[in-house]
XYZ file of C-alpha atoms in Angstrom:
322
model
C 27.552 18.320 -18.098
C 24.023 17.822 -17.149
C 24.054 16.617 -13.814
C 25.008 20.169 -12.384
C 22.702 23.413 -13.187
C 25.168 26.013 -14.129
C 24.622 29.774 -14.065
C 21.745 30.121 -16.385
C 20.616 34.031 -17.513
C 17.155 35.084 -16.818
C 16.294 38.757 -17.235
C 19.938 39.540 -16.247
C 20.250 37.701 -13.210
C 22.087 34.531 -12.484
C 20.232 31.347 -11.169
C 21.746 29.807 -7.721
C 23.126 26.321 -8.481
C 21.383 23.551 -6.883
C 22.960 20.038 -5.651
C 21.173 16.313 -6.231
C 21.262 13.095 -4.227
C 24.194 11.445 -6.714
C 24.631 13.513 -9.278
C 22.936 12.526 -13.205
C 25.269 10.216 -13.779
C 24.957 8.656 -10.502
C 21.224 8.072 -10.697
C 21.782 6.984 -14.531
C 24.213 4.232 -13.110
C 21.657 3.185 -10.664
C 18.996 3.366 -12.689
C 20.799 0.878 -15.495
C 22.117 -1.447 -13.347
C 18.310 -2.163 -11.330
C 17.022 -2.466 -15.353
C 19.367 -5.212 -15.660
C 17.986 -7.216 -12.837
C 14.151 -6.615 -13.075
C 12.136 -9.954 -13.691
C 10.219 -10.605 -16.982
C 7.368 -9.586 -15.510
C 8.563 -6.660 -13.613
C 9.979 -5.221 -16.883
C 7.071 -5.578 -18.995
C 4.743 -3.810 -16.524
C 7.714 -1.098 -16.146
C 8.105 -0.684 -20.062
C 4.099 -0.125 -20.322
C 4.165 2.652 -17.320
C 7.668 4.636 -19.075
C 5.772 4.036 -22.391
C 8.707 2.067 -23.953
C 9.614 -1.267 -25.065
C 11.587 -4.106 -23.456
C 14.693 -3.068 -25.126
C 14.272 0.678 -24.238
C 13.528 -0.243 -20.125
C 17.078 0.796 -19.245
C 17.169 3.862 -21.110
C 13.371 4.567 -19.518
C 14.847 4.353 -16.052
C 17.467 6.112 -16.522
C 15.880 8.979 -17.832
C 12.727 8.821 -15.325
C 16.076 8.721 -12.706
C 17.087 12.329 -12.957
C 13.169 13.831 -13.100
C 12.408 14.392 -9.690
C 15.874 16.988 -9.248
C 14.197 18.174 -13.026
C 11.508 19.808 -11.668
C 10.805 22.667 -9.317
C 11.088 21.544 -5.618
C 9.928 24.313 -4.166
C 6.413 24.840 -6.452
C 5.958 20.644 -6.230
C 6.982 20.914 -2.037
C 9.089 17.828 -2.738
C 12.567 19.022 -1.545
C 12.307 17.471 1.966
C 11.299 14.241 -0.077
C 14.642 13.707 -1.064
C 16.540 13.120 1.802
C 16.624 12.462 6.205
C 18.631 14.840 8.510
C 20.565 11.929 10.949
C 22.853 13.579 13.172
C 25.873 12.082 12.886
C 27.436 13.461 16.241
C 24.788 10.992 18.282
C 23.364 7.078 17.844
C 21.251 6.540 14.648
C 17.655 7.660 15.340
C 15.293 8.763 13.088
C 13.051 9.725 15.769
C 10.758 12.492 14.935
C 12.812 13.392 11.384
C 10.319 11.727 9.186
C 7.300 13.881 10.860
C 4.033 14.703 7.874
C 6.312 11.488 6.434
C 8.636 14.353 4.248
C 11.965 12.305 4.170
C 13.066 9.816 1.722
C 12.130 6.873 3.939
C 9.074 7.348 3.827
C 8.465 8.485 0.593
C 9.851 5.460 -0.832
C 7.671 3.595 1.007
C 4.809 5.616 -0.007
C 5.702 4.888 -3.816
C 6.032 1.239 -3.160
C 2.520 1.234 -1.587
C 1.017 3.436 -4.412
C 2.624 1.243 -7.354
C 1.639 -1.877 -5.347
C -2.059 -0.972 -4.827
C -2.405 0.951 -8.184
C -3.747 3.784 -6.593
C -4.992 6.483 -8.187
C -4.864 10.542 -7.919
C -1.380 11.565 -6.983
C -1.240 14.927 -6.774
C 2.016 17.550 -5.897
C 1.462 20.833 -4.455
C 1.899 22.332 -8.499
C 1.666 20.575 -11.907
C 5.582 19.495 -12.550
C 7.521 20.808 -15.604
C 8.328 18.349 -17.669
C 5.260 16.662 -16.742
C 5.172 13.122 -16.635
C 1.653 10.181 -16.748
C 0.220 9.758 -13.020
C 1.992 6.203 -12.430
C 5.331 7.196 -14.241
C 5.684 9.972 -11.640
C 5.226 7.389 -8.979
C 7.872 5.444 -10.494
C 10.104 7.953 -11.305
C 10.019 9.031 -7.517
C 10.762 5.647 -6.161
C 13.846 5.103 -8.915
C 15.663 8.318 -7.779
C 14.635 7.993 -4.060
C 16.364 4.611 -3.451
C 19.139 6.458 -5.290
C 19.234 9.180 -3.063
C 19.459 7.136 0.221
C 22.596 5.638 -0.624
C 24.303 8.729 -1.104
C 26.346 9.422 2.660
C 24.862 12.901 2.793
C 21.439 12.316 1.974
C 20.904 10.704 5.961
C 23.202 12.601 7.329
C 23.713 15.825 8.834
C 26.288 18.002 11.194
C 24.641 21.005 10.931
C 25.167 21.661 7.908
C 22.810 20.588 6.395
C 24.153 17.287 4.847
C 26.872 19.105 3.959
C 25.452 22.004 1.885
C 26.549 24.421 4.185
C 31.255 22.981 3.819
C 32.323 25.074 1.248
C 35.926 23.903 -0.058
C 38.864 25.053 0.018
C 39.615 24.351 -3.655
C 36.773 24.266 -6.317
C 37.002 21.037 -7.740
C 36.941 21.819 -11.600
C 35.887 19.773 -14.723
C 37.069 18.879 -17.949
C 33.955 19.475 -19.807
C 33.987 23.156 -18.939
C 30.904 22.908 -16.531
C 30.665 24.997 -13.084
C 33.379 24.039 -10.558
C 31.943 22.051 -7.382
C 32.597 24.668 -4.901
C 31.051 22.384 -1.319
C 31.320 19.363 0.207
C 27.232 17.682 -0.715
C 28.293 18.797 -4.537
C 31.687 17.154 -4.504
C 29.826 13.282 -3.100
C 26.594 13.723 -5.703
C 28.792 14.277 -8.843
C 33.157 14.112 -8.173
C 32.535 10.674 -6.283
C 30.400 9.631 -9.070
C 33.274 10.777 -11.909
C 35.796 9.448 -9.495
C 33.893 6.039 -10.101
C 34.470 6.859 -13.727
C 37.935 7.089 -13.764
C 38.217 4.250 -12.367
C 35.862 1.512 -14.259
C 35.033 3.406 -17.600
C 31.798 5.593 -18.400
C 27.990 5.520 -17.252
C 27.362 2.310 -18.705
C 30.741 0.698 -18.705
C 30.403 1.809 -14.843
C 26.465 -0.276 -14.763
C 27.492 -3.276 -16.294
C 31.032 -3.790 -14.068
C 28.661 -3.550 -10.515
C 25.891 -5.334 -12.072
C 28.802 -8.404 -13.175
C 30.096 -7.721 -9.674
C 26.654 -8.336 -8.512
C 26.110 -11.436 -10.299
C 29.751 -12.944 -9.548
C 28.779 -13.388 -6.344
C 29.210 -9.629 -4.744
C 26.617 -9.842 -1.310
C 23.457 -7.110 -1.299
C 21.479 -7.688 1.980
C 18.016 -5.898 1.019
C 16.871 -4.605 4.324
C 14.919 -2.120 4.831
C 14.982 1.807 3.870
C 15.539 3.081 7.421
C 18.433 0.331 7.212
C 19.762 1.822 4.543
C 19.837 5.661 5.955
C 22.064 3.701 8.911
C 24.643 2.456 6.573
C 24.792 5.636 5.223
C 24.766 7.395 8.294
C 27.587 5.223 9.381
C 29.814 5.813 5.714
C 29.386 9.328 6.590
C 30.718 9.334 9.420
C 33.610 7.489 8.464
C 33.994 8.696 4.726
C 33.012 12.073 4.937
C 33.371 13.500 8.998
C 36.331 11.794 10.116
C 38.408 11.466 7.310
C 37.696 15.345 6.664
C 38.710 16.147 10.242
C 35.072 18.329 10.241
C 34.230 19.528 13.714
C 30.715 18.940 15.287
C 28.198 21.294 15.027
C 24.203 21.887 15.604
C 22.128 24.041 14.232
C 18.428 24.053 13.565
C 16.837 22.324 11.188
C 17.620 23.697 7.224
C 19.910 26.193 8.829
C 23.985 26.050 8.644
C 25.111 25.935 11.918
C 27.788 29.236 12.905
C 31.743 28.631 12.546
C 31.767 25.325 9.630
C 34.966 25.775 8.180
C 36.147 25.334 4.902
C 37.237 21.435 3.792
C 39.723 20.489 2.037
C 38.599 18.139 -0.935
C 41.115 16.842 -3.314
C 41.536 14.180 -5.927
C 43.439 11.686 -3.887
C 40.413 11.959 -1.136
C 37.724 11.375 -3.762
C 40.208 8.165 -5.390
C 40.405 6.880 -1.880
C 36.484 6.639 -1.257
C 35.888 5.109 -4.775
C 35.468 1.230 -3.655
C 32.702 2.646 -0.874
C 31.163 4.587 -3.802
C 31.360 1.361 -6.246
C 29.484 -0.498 -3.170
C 26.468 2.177 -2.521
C 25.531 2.166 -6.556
C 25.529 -1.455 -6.662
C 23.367 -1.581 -3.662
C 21.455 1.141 -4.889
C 20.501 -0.257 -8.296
C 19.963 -4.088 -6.611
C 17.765 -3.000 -4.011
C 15.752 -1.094 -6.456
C 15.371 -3.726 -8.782
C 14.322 -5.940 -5.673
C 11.808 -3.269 -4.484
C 10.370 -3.174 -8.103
C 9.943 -6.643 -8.711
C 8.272 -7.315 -5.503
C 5.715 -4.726 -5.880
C 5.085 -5.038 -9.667
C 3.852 -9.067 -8.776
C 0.604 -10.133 -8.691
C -1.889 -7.603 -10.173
C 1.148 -4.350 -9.091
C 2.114 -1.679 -11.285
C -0.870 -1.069 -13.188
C 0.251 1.814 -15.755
C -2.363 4.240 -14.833
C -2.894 7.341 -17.253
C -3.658 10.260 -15.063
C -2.227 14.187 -15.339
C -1.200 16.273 -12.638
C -2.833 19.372 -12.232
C -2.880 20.667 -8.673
C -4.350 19.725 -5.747
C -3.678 19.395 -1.587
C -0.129 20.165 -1.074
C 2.826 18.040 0.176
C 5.601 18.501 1.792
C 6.811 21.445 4.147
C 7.760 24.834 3.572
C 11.676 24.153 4.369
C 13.543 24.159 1.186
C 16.878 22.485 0.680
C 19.458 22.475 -2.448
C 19.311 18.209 -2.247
């Protein structure tokens, strides 16, 4: 399965194998189910950035979904992009977190704002691989961050780095042959997801059931970003912490705190978080649709040709597997 990087040969040595906010499928789901509820408008101005037509927006988004976890983090200094480090042993703050603006919150906001104004010369710290037009990065950005902040772990953190550092007990293994989830961030970006799967059918099957859900009358407040890390914050706490029985801990910032001990994740605790799951991709893929339909009014969402090759650099030198 794509949504995990498996141990790929190079020269003889194994690659490490990095986590994402949701896993492919997760940002797929979210992706299809915002491309459901973009206006007329909104669409056509999306369809002309992703180079597609109106029939081949969903598939556009969902493919422009997975990019930003496609490309090299550390070259592009976009890992901190993806994600805020709320404690969950205190009140919700964000305080100083978002600091040089390299968390998700702000970064979504900054890709609203670009798309908005039509701004031109985005640059990351090193031309991404695969590249992608000036605009449609922008884009592709703002689709998987609003993704990311609804996953629990993405605002969340105990030390341990939003759960990077829990290894499990148990690998949690797959059908399909593909690379065990051996900790804790792994097992909510993809097992959740496939949980989900189980439960309602596959990616799209999945899409269109929280998008009906949606439309039957299911409630999505659209608040804000920082709101959103707060929900999540709080589902963390109460999905991931408690339930898990995981001590506290501190530690500094992109470290793993001393002493985290091993969690024990099974199949009945990934069934039991599935309606919470069900909840964050619906809100997810409304929210984005929302977002992207208010800023591709008016004159918004220009498509705006435009390669990437170089420039000031972004981001911070902390790197993180999310």
């Amino acid at each position: 399965m794509l949504n995990r990087i498996v141990a790929l040969l190079l020269c003889g040595f194994a690659l490490p194998v990095t986590s994402f906010g949701w896993g492919r499928e997760g940002h797929r789901v979210v992706a299809k189910i915002a491309a459901k509820n973009l206006s007329q408008d909104a669409r056509n101005k999306v369809a002309t950035i992703l180079g597609t037509n109106n029939a081949g927006v969903e598939e556009a988004l969902a493919e422009a979904s997975t990019w930003p976890d496609e490309i090299n983090k550390s070259q592009t200094k976009t890992a901190d992009w993806h994600f805020v480090d709320v404690p969950v042993t205190a009140p919700f703050s964000i305080g100083t977190l978002c600091d040089g603006h390299n968390c998700v919150i702000d970064r979504i906001q900054e890709m609203s704002n670009r798309l908005r104004a039509n701004q031109t010369g985005f640059k990351l710290a090193k031309p991404p691989h695969p590249p992608r037009r000036m605009t449609s990065q922008e884009l592709a950005f703002l689709i998987h961050f609003v993704g990311d902040i609804h996953q629990p772990l993405h605002a969340a953190n105990n030390g341990d780095r939003g759960g990077n550092c829990d290894n499990l007990t148990t690998p949690l293994s797959h059908n399909d042959g593909s690379k065990p989830t051996t900790e804790l961030h792994a097992a909510w970006d993809v097992d959740e997801v496939l949980a989900v799967f189980k439960a309602i059918g596959n990616e799209d099957a999945t899409a269109n059931a929280l998008f009906q859900r949606f439309k039957n009358g299911a409630a999505v407040q659209q608040l804000t970003p920082t709101d959103w890390a707060h929900e999540v914050n709080d589902l963390a706490k109460k999905d991931v912490y408690q339930k898990l029985n995981i001590s506290a801990h501190t530690a500094p910032a992109g470290q793993c705190a001393a002493g985290i001990s091993n969690v024990n994740v099974t199949q009945q605790y990934l069934g039991g978080n599935v309606a919470d799951v069900e909840q964050q991709l619906m809100r997810a893929g409304i929210r984005l649709s929302n977002v992207i339909n208010q800023i591709c009014s008016g004159s918004g969402c220009a498509a705006i040709d435009g390669g990437n090759r170089g420039g000031k650099k972004a981001g911070s030198k902390k790197k993180d597997k999310r």
